[in-house]
């Protein structure tokens, strides 16, 4: 295997390992076959994208794609479906994709690459998430923006983070959604049978991505740190309230979303001569 191919396989690990743990959880707890198939199919697509996908290397096309992703965050408000007073999903044939989990990781990568436009991208995305409303995604956006504020020494990112965390607090508890087994309360559910299994899932969600995105990253520092903050914040919100667990629970959107983001990252210095990604 060439060094470049090996680097790309390593880049899949922050996505691949937690998602495989999630598939093992679904299988062990006898989730419907359809749920396992959806997650497995999403993981296969995401891994193929990280390994072989390409985005334009030029700055302007990437900004256009990020703007399109942000505009797509507003689509659930226009098209539905609306359930329990919230509209967070994009219809995709037989499944509905959580818009924030699908699109926010990619927006985060572009925002990390663009110090000048990044805060504006996050601000518009935050407005869409507040209207849905989606407190977990807003908190995750705030965490990613706070990390970028620190790394870039940016008051604009800091302001976006402060506003986003305030909106997350305001919208926390909005909606009257029915509990979703295998999507929410994953760690307590796993702990009912085995505390060790729950601990392993928590390790895969909260520690392994940090290891691969921050400690020994294949990505540029700002991109990896922001993406790790986003993932950990989504997981933290799922721990404290009935929000979807990313990657380790049922849900194609976070698997596809983080796969798209990883494929859009730049390479760590030594693997790429420029900060602009070539994926």
PDB file of C-alpha atoms in Angstrom:
ATOM      1  CA  UNK A   1       0.000   0.000   0.000  1.00  0.00           C
ATOM      2  CA  UNK A   2       1.367   3.420  -0.940  1.00  0.00           C
ATOM      3  CA  UNK A   3       1.968   6.062   1.717  1.00  0.00           C
ATOM      4  CA  UNK A   4      -0.822   8.221   0.295  1.00  0.00           C
ATOM      5  CA  UNK A   5      -3.321   5.350   0.363  1.00  0.00           C
ATOM      6  CA  UNK A   6      -2.283   4.508   3.933  1.00  0.00           C
ATOM      7  CA  UNK A   7      -2.795   8.147   4.942  1.00  0.00           C
ATOM      8  CA  UNK A   8      -6.298   8.088   3.518  1.00  0.00           C
ATOM      9  CA  UNK A   9      -7.145   4.893   5.373  1.00  0.00           C
ATOM     10  CA  UNK A  10      -5.936   6.505   8.592  1.00  0.00           C
ATOM     11  CA  UNK A  11      -8.194   9.453   7.842  1.00  0.00           C
ATOM     12  CA  UNK A  12     -11.232   7.142   7.948  1.00  0.00           C
ATOM     13  CA  UNK A  13     -10.526   5.957  11.507  1.00  0.00           C
ATOM     14  CA  UNK A  14     -12.289   8.773  13.444  1.00  0.00           C
ATOM     15  CA  UNK A  15     -15.419   7.802  11.509  1.00  0.00           C
ATOM     16  CA  UNK A  16     -14.909   4.088  10.986  1.00  0.00           C
ATOM     17  CA  UNK A  17     -14.197   2.946  14.542  1.00  0.00           C
ATOM     18  CA  UNK A  18     -17.152   4.632  16.318  1.00  0.00           C
ATOM     19  CA  UNK A  19     -19.504   3.646  13.496  1.00  0.00           C
ATOM     20  CA  UNK A  20     -18.432   0.000  13.665  1.00  0.00           C
ATOM     21  CA  UNK A  21     -18.991   0.137  17.408  1.00  0.00           C
ATOM     22  CA  UNK A  22     -22.457   1.486  16.721  1.00  0.00           C
ATOM     23  CA  UNK A  23     -23.190  -1.354  14.299  1.00  0.00           C
ATOM     24  CA  UNK A  24     -22.061  -3.862  16.929  1.00  0.00           C
ATOM     25  CA  UNK A  25     -24.384  -2.196  19.449  1.00  0.00           C
ATOM     26  CA  UNK A  26     -27.350  -2.339  17.059  1.00  0.00           C
ATOM     27  CA  UNK A  27     -26.690  -6.002  16.291  1.00  0.00           C
ATOM     28  CA  UNK A  28     -26.170  -7.000  19.936  1.00  0.00           C
ATOM     29  CA  UNK A  29     -29.400  -5.327  21.011  1.00  0.00           C
ATOM     30  CA  UNK A  30     -31.393  -6.848  18.143  1.00  0.00           C
ATOM     31  CA  UNK A  31     -32.226  -3.615  16.385  1.00  0.00           C
ATOM     32  CA  UNK A  32     -34.395  -4.012  13.283  1.00  0.00           C
ATOM     33  CA  UNK A  33     -32.389  -5.185  10.294  1.00  0.00           C
ATOM     34  CA  UNK A  34     -33.389  -2.049   8.382  1.00  0.00           C
ATOM     35  CA  UNK A  35     -31.596   0.172  10.926  1.00  0.00           C
ATOM     36  CA  UNK A  36     -28.422  -1.881  10.718  1.00  0.00           C
ATOM     37  CA  UNK A  37     -28.565  -1.840   6.921  1.00  0.00           C
ATOM     38  CA  UNK A  38     -29.028   1.946   6.803  1.00  0.00           C
ATOM     39  CA  UNK A  39     -26.039   2.595   9.062  1.00  0.00           C
ATOM     40  CA  UNK A  40     -23.884   0.050   7.233  1.00  0.00           C
ATOM     41  CA  UNK A  41     -24.774   1.511   3.853  1.00  0.00           C
ATOM     42  CA  UNK A  42     -24.084   5.044   5.039  1.00  0.00           C
ATOM     43  CA  UNK A  43     -20.725   3.967   6.454  1.00  0.00           C
ATOM     44  CA  UNK A  44     -19.728   2.262   3.201  1.00  0.00           C
ATOM     45  CA  UNK A  45     -20.577   5.400   1.209  1.00  0.00           C
ATOM     46  CA  UNK A  46     -18.771   7.653   3.663  1.00  0.00           C
ATOM     47  CA  UNK A  47     -15.603   5.548   3.707  1.00  0.00           C
ATOM     48  CA  UNK A  48     -15.514   5.380  -0.096  1.00  0.00           C
ATOM     49  CA  UNK A  49     -15.848   9.171  -0.206  1.00  0.00           C
ATOM     50  CA  UNK A  50     -13.011   9.711   2.277  1.00  0.00           C
ATOM     51  CA  UNK A  51     -10.778   7.307   0.353  1.00  0.00           C
ATOM     52  CA  UNK A  52     -11.538   8.360  -3.204  1.00  0.00           C
ATOM     53  CA  UNK A  53     -13.672  11.517  -3.181  1.00  0.00           C
ATOM     54  CA  UNK A  54     -12.467  14.863  -4.417  1.00  0.00           C
ATOM     55  CA  UNK A  55     -13.654  18.429  -3.981  1.00  0.00           C
ATOM     56  CA  UNK A  56     -12.449  21.398  -6.008  1.00  0.00           C
ATOM     57  CA  UNK A  57      -9.090  22.605  -4.717  1.00  0.00           C
ATOM     58  CA  UNK A  58      -9.943  26.251  -5.445  1.00  0.00           C
ATOM     59  CA  UNK A  59     -11.258  28.446  -2.679  1.00  0.00           C
ATOM     60  CA  UNK A  60     -14.325  29.928  -4.385  1.00  0.00           C
ATOM     61  CA  UNK A  61     -15.980  26.620  -5.355  1.00  0.00           C
ATOM     62  CA  UNK A  62     -15.561  25.374  -1.791  1.00  0.00           C
ATOM     63  CA  UNK A  63     -17.186  28.502  -0.418  1.00  0.00           C
ATOM     64  CA  UNK A  64     -20.053  28.005  -2.864  1.00  0.00           C
ATOM     65  CA  UNK A  65     -20.481  24.408  -1.688  1.00  0.00           C
ATOM     66  CA  UNK A  66     -20.422  25.512   1.961  1.00  0.00           C
ATOM     67  CA  UNK A  67     -23.012  28.192   1.215  1.00  0.00           C
ATOM     68  CA  UNK A  68     -25.190  25.570  -0.442  1.00  0.00           C
ATOM     69  CA  UNK A  69     -24.897  23.348   2.622  1.00  0.00           C
ATOM     70  CA  UNK A  70     -25.942  26.238   4.851  1.00  0.00           C
ATOM     71  CA  UNK A  71     -28.925  27.058   2.654  1.00  0.00           C
ATOM     72  CA  UNK A  72     -29.922  23.385   2.810  1.00  0.00           C
ATOM     73  CA  UNK A  73     -30.171  23.773   6.596  1.00  0.00           C
ATOM     74  CA  UNK A  74     -33.173  26.017   5.944  1.00  0.00           C
ATOM     75  CA  UNK A  75     -34.945  23.444   3.754  1.00  0.00           C
ATOM     76  CA  UNK A  76     -36.632  21.533   6.597  1.00  0.00           C
ATOM     77  CA  UNK A  77     -38.386  24.768   7.558  1.00  0.00           C
ATOM     78  CA  UNK A  78     -39.916  24.897   4.073  1.00  0.00           C
ATOM     79  CA  UNK A  79     -40.420  21.260   3.185  1.00  0.00           C
ATOM     80  CA  UNK A  80     -40.809  19.489   6.516  1.00  0.00           C
ATOM     81  CA  UNK A  81     -41.396  17.004   7.894  1.00  0.00           C
ATOM     82  CA  UNK A  82     -42.313  18.743  11.133  1.00  0.00           C
ATOM     83  CA  UNK A  83     -42.707  16.572  14.208  1.00  0.00           C
ATOM     84  CA  UNK A  84     -43.409  17.680  17.737  1.00  0.00           C
ATOM     85  CA  UNK A  85     -42.921  21.336  16.886  1.00  0.00           C
ATOM     86  CA  UNK A  86     -39.480  20.931  15.298  1.00  0.00           C
ATOM     87  CA  UNK A  87     -38.321  20.591  11.687  1.00  0.00           C
ATOM     88  CA  UNK A  88     -34.800  19.166  11.496  1.00  0.00           C
ATOM     89  CA  UNK A  89     -34.943  16.531   8.770  1.00  0.00           C
ATOM     90  CA  UNK A  90     -34.273  16.288   5.071  1.00  0.00           C
ATOM     91  CA  UNK A  91     -36.287  13.594   3.257  1.00  0.00           C
ATOM     92  CA  UNK A  92     -34.086  11.130   1.379  1.00  0.00           C
ATOM     93  CA  UNK A  93     -36.234   8.353   0.009  1.00  0.00           C
ATOM     94  CA  UNK A  94     -37.016   5.781   2.695  1.00  0.00           C
ATOM     95  CA  UNK A  95     -35.093   7.666   5.410  1.00  0.00           C
ATOM     96  CA  UNK A  96     -35.048  11.161   6.855  1.00  0.00           C
ATOM     97  CA  UNK A  97     -31.636  12.727   7.411  1.00  0.00           C
ATOM     98  CA  UNK A  98     -30.966  14.988  10.375  1.00  0.00           C
ATOM     99  CA  UNK A  99     -29.926  18.203   8.662  1.00  0.00           C
ATOM    100  CA  UNK A 100     -27.522  19.491  11.312  1.00  0.00           C
ATOM    101  CA  UNK A 101     -25.634  16.203  11.653  1.00  0.00           C
ATOM    102  CA  UNK A 102     -25.444  15.864   7.872  1.00  0.00           C
ATOM    103  CA  UNK A 103     -24.326  19.367   6.901  1.00  0.00           C
ATOM    104  CA  UNK A 104     -22.708  21.014   9.909  1.00  0.00           C
ATOM    105  CA  UNK A 105     -19.465  18.930   9.835  1.00  0.00           C
ATOM    106  CA  UNK A 106     -18.726  20.031   6.264  1.00  0.00           C
ATOM    107  CA  UNK A 107     -19.538  23.665   7.089  1.00  0.00           C
ATOM    108  CA  UNK A 108     -17.164  23.369  10.061  1.00  0.00           C
ATOM    109  CA  UNK A 109     -14.284  22.247   7.848  1.00  0.00           C
ATOM    110  CA  UNK A 110     -14.768  25.144   5.432  1.00  0.00           C
ATOM    111  CA  UNK A 111     -15.152  27.606   8.320  1.00  0.00           C
ATOM    112  CA  UNK A 112     -11.880  26.323   9.791  1.00  0.00           C
ATOM    113  CA  UNK A 113     -10.145  26.909   6.458  1.00  0.00           C
ATOM    114  CA  UNK A 114     -11.587  30.399   6.006  1.00  0.00           C
ATOM    115  CA  UNK A 115     -10.710  32.777   8.823  1.00  0.00           C
ATOM    116  CA  UNK A 116     -12.368  35.716   7.072  1.00  0.00           C
ATOM    117  CA  UNK A 117     -15.618  34.041   5.998  1.00  0.00           C
ATOM    118  CA  UNK A 118     -15.809  31.315   8.639  1.00  0.00           C
ATOM    119  CA  UNK A 119     -17.663  33.336  11.296  1.00  0.00           C
ATOM    120  CA  UNK A 120     -20.283  34.441   8.739  1.00  0.00           C
ATOM    121  CA  UNK A 121     -20.781  30.836   7.590  1.00  0.00           C
ATOM    122  CA  UNK A 122     -21.284  29.741  11.191  1.00  0.00           C
ATOM    123  CA  UNK A 123     -23.590  32.662  11.965  1.00  0.00           C
ATOM    124  CA  UNK A 124     -25.967  31.854   9.094  1.00  0.00           C
ATOM    125  CA  UNK A 125     -25.887  28.145   9.938  1.00  0.00           C
ATOM    126  CA  UNK A 126     -26.686  29.031  13.547  1.00  0.00           C
ATOM    127  CA  UNK A 127     -29.707  31.042  12.457  1.00  0.00           C
ATOM    128  CA  UNK A 128     -31.069  28.025  10.573  1.00  0.00           C
ATOM    129  CA  UNK A 129     -30.483  25.719  13.527  1.00  0.00           C
ATOM    130  CA  UNK A 130     -32.206  28.146  15.901  1.00  0.00           C
ATOM    131  CA  UNK A 131     -35.266  28.256  13.669  1.00  0.00           C
ATOM    132  CA  UNK A 132     -35.532  24.462  13.429  1.00  0.00           C
ATOM    133  CA  UNK A 133     -34.859  24.514  16.516  1.00  0.00           C
ATOM    134  CA  UNK A 134     -31.922  22.211  17.319  1.00  0.00           C
ATOM    135  CA  UNK A 135     -30.236  22.918  20.650  1.00  0.00           C
ATOM    136  CA  UNK A 136     -27.724  20.073  20.295  1.00  0.00           C
ATOM    137  CA  UNK A 137     -26.484  21.218  16.907  1.00  0.00           C
ATOM    138  CA  UNK A 138     -26.292  24.815  18.157  1.00  0.00           C
ATOM    139  CA  UNK A 139     -24.177  23.725  21.120  1.00  0.00           C
ATOM    140  CA  UNK A 140     -21.926  21.742  18.790  1.00  0.00           C
ATOM    141  CA  UNK A 141     -21.569  24.757  16.498  1.00  0.00           C
ATOM    142  CA  UNK A 142     -20.691  26.876  19.545  1.00  0.00           C
ATOM    143  CA  UNK A 143     -18.018  24.377  20.596  1.00  0.00           C
ATOM    144  CA  UNK A 144     -16.444  24.293  17.138  1.00  0.00           C
ATOM    145  CA  UNK A 145     -16.557  28.084  16.874  1.00  0.00           C
ATOM    146  CA  UNK A 146     -14.981  28.476  20.326  1.00  0.00           C
ATOM    147  CA  UNK A 147     -12.104  26.191  19.316  1.00  0.00           C
ATOM    148  CA  UNK A 148     -11.543  28.205  16.148  1.00  0.00           C
ATOM    149  CA  UNK A 149     -11.736  31.448  18.132  1.00  0.00           C
ATOM    150  CA  UNK A 150      -8.923  30.171  20.322  1.00  0.00           C
ATOM    151  CA  UNK A 151      -6.769  28.782  17.509  1.00  0.00           C
ATOM    152  CA  UNK A 152      -7.238  31.763  15.189  1.00  0.00           C
ATOM    153  CA  UNK A 153      -7.339  34.367  17.978  1.00  0.00           C
ATOM    154  CA  UNK A 154     -10.585  35.547  16.408  1.00  0.00           C
ATOM    155  CA  UNK A 155     -13.096  37.778  18.173  1.00  0.00           C
ATOM    156  CA  UNK A 156     -15.622  37.068  15.414  1.00  0.00           C
ATOM    157  CA  UNK A 157     -15.546  33.305  16.034  1.00  0.00           C
ATOM    158  CA  UNK A 158     -15.799  34.000  19.781  1.00  0.00           C
ATOM    159  CA  UNK A 159     -18.883  36.163  19.261  1.00  0.00           C
ATOM    160  CA  UNK A 160     -20.539  33.471  17.138  1.00  0.00           C
ATOM    161  CA  UNK A 161     -19.743  30.896  19.837  1.00  0.00           C
ATOM    162  CA  UNK A 162     -21.312  33.072  22.548  1.00  0.00           C
ATOM    163  CA  UNK A 163     -24.477  33.689  20.538  1.00  0.00           C
ATOM    164  CA  UNK A 164     -24.775  30.021  19.539  1.00  0.00           C
ATOM    165  CA  UNK A 165     -24.445  28.730  23.093  1.00  0.00           C
ATOM    166  CA  UNK A 166     -27.053  31.273  24.210  1.00  0.00           C
ATOM    167  CA  UNK A 167     -29.450  30.118  21.486  1.00  0.00           C
ATOM    168  CA  UNK A 168     -28.774  26.521  22.490  1.00  0.00           C
ATOM    169  CA  UNK A 169     -29.818  27.311  26.047  1.00  0.00           C
ATOM    170  CA  UNK A 170     -32.931  29.152  24.862  1.00  0.00           C
ATOM    171  CA  UNK A 171     -34.053  26.332  22.570  1.00  0.00           C
ATOM    172  CA  UNK A 172     -33.077  23.503  24.937  1.00  0.00           C
ATOM    173  CA  UNK A 173     -36.108  21.282  25.520  1.00  0.00           C
ATOM    174  CA  UNK A 174     -38.055  22.659  22.567  1.00  0.00           C
ATOM    175  CA  UNK A 175     -40.405  20.207  20.906  1.00  0.00           C
ATOM    176  CA  UNK A 176     -42.307  17.148  22.070  1.00  0.00           C
ATOM    177  CA  UNK A 177     -40.644  14.343  20.144  1.00  0.00           C
ATOM    178  CA  UNK A 178     -41.273  10.713  21.002  1.00  0.00           C
ATOM    179  CA  UNK A 179     -38.239   8.824  22.389  1.00  0.00           C
ATOM    180  CA  UNK A 180     -36.263   7.030  19.681  1.00  0.00           C
ATOM    181  CA  UNK A 181     -34.778   3.709  20.752  1.00  0.00           C
ATOM    182  CA  UNK A 182     -31.321   2.976  19.283  1.00  0.00           C
ATOM    183  CA  UNK A 183     -30.895   6.662  18.386  1.00  0.00           C
ATOM    184  CA  UNK A 184     -31.220   8.316  21.789  1.00  0.00           C
ATOM    185  CA  UNK A 185     -30.104   7.056  25.228  1.00  0.00           C
ATOM    186  CA  UNK A 186     -27.591   4.712  23.604  1.00  0.00           C
ATOM    187  CA  UNK A 187     -25.096   4.588  26.485  1.00  0.00           C
ATOM    188  CA  UNK A 188     -27.709   3.973  29.219  1.00  0.00           C
ATOM    189  CA  UNK A 189     -29.325   1.344  26.993  1.00  0.00           C
ATOM    190  CA  UNK A 190     -25.991  -0.428  26.500  1.00  0.00           C
ATOM    191  CA  UNK A 191     -25.212  -0.172  30.223  1.00  0.00           C
ATOM    192  CA  UNK A 192     -28.398  -2.098  31.077  1.00  0.00           C
ATOM    193  CA  UNK A 193     -26.663  -5.273  29.892  1.00  0.00           C
ATOM    194  CA  UNK A 194     -22.997  -4.442  30.271  1.00  0.00           C
ATOM    195  CA  UNK A 195     -21.215  -1.484  31.802  1.00  0.00           C
ATOM    196  CA  UNK A 196     -18.118  -2.580  29.907  1.00  0.00           C
ATOM    197  CA  UNK A 197     -19.947  -2.392  26.582  1.00  0.00           C
ATOM    198  CA  UNK A 198     -21.232   1.093  27.423  1.00  0.00           C
ATOM    199  CA  UNK A 199     -17.726   2.179  28.417  1.00  0.00           C
ATOM    200  CA  UNK A 200     -16.346   0.844  25.131  1.00  0.00           C
ATOM    201  CA  UNK A 201     -18.949   2.807  23.159  1.00  0.00           C
ATOM    202  CA  UNK A 202     -18.179   5.959  25.148  1.00  0.00           C
ATOM    203  CA  UNK A 203     -14.468   5.454  24.434  1.00  0.00           C
ATOM    204  CA  UNK A 204     -15.162   5.131  20.724  1.00  0.00           C
ATOM    205  CA  UNK A 205     -17.286   8.274  20.672  1.00  0.00           C
ATOM    206  CA  UNK A 206     -15.389  10.610  22.982  1.00  0.00           C
ATOM    207  CA  UNK A 207     -11.755   9.462  22.980  1.00  0.00           C
ATOM    208  CA  UNK A 208     -10.856   7.789  19.674  1.00  0.00           C
ATOM    209  CA  UNK A 209     -11.916  10.755  17.484  1.00  0.00           C
ATOM    210  CA  UNK A 210      -9.877  13.099  19.709  1.00  0.00           C
ATOM    211  CA  UNK A 211      -6.911  10.767  19.342  1.00  0.00           C
ATOM    212  CA  UNK A 212      -7.122  10.693  15.554  1.00  0.00           C
ATOM    213  CA  UNK A 213      -8.163  14.312  14.993  1.00  0.00           C
ATOM    214  CA  UNK A 214      -6.030  16.127  17.578  1.00  0.00           C
ATOM    215  CA  UNK A 215      -3.287  14.001  19.122  1.00  0.00           C
ATOM    216  CA  UNK A 216      -2.115  12.206  15.968  1.00  0.00           C
ATOM    217  CA  UNK A 217      -4.044  14.016  13.257  1.00  0.00           C
ATOM    218  CA  UNK A 218      -4.069  13.507   9.533  1.00  0.00           C
ATOM    219  CA  UNK A 219      -5.780  16.871   9.122  1.00  0.00           C
ATOM    220  CA  UNK A 220      -4.735  20.471   9.528  1.00  0.00           C
ATOM    221  CA  UNK A 221      -4.821  21.467  13.201  1.00  0.00           C
ATOM    222  CA  UNK A 222      -7.777  23.864  13.082  1.00  0.00           C
ATOM    223  CA  UNK A 223      -9.902  21.516  10.993  1.00  0.00           C
ATOM    224  CA  UNK A 224      -9.270  18.473  13.172  1.00  0.00           C
ATOM    225  CA  UNK A 225      -9.787  20.337  16.435  1.00  0.00           C
ATOM    226  CA  UNK A 226     -13.025  21.977  15.263  1.00  0.00           C
ATOM    227  CA  UNK A 227     -14.417  18.703  13.931  1.00  0.00           C
ATOM    228  CA  UNK A 228     -13.514  16.890  17.153  1.00  0.00           C
ATOM    229  CA  UNK A 229     -15.203  19.629  19.200  1.00  0.00           C
ATOM    230  CA  UNK A 230     -18.311  19.330  17.057  1.00  0.00           C
ATOM    231  CA  UNK A 231     -18.513  15.558  17.504  1.00  0.00           C
ATOM    232  CA  UNK A 232     -17.815  15.582  21.242  1.00  0.00           C
ATOM    233  CA  UNK A 233     -20.359  18.353  21.815  1.00  0.00           C
ATOM    234  CA  UNK A 234     -23.059  16.422  19.929  1.00  0.00           C
ATOM    235  CA  UNK A 235     -22.247  13.386  22.045  1.00  0.00           C
ATOM    236  CA  UNK A 236     -22.276  15.402  25.264  1.00  0.00           C
ATOM    237  CA  UNK A 237     -25.721  16.793  24.491  1.00  0.00           C
ATOM    238  CA  UNK A 238     -26.959  13.257  23.832  1.00  0.00           C
ATOM    239  CA  UNK A 239     -25.681  12.239  27.278  1.00  0.00           C
ATOM    240  CA  UNK A 240     -27.493  14.982  29.169  1.00  0.00           C
ATOM    241  CA  UNK A 241     -30.756  15.088  27.174  1.00  0.00           C
ATOM    242  CA  UNK A 242     -32.677  12.947  24.657  1.00  0.00           C
ATOM    243  CA  UNK A 243     -30.742  13.972  21.550  1.00  0.00           C
ATOM    244  CA  UNK A 244     -29.394  11.573  18.904  1.00  0.00           C
ATOM    245  CA  UNK A 245     -26.042   9.953  19.593  1.00  0.00           C
ATOM    246  CA  UNK A 246     -23.740  10.542  16.605  1.00  0.00           C
ATOM    247  CA  UNK A 247     -22.035   7.530  14.999  1.00  0.00           C
ATOM    248  CA  UNK A 248     -22.640   4.990  17.797  1.00  0.00           C
ATOM    249  CA  UNK A 249     -26.440   5.137  17.481  1.00  0.00           C
ATOM    250  CA  UNK A 250     -28.807   4.671  14.589  1.00  0.00           C
ATOM    251  CA  UNK A 251     -28.657   7.511  12.099  1.00  0.00           C
ATOM    252  CA  UNK A 252     -27.228   7.805   8.617  1.00  0.00           C
ATOM    253  CA  UNK A 253     -26.836  11.595   8.765  1.00  0.00           C
ATOM    254  CA  UNK A 254     -23.866  11.881  11.160  1.00  0.00           C
ATOM    255  CA  UNK A 255     -22.045   9.037   9.400  1.00  0.00           C
ATOM    256  CA  UNK A 256     -22.496  10.679   6.009  1.00  0.00           C
ATOM    257  CA  UNK A 257     -21.846  14.149   7.421  1.00  0.00           C
ATOM    258  CA  UNK A 258     -18.571  13.323   9.135  1.00  0.00           C
ATOM    259  CA  UNK A 259     -17.479  11.304   6.121  1.00  0.00           C
ATOM    260  CA  UNK A 260     -18.117  14.283   3.865  1.00  0.00           C
ATOM    261  CA  UNK A 261     -16.181  16.515   6.254  1.00  0.00           C
ATOM    262  CA  UNK A 262     -13.184  14.200   6.515  1.00  0.00           C
ATOM    263  CA  UNK A 263     -13.012  13.982   2.740  1.00  0.00           C
ATOM    264  CA  UNK A 264     -12.955  17.774   2.556  1.00  0.00           C
ATOM    265  CA  UNK A 265     -10.108  18.291   5.021  1.00  0.00           C
ATOM    266  CA  UNK A 266      -6.626  19.416   4.208  1.00  0.00           C
ATOM    267  CA  UNK A 267      -3.713  17.108   4.885  1.00  0.00           C
ATOM    268  CA  UNK A 268      -1.377  17.492   7.801  1.00  0.00           C
ATOM    269  CA  UNK A 269       1.887  19.322   7.074  1.00  0.00           C
ATOM    270  CA  UNK A 270       4.219  16.804   5.547  1.00  0.00           C
ATOM    271  CA  UNK A 271       1.385  15.160   3.591  1.00  0.00           C
ATOM    272  CA  UNK A 272       0.348  18.336   1.782  1.00  0.00           C
ATOM    273  CA  UNK A 273       2.386  21.377   0.958  1.00  0.00           C
ATOM    274  CA  UNK A 274      -0.553  23.753   1.251  1.00  0.00           C
ATOM    275  CA  UNK A 275      -3.260  24.455   3.764  1.00  0.00           C
ATOM    276  CA  UNK A 276      -5.789  24.234   0.969  1.00  0.00           C
ATOM    277  CA  UNK A 277      -7.060  20.655   0.787  1.00  0.00           C
ATOM    278  CA  UNK A 278      -6.549  18.611  -2.334  1.00  0.00           C
ATOM    279  CA  UNK A 279      -9.185  15.988  -1.607  1.00  0.00           C
TER     280      UNK A 279
END
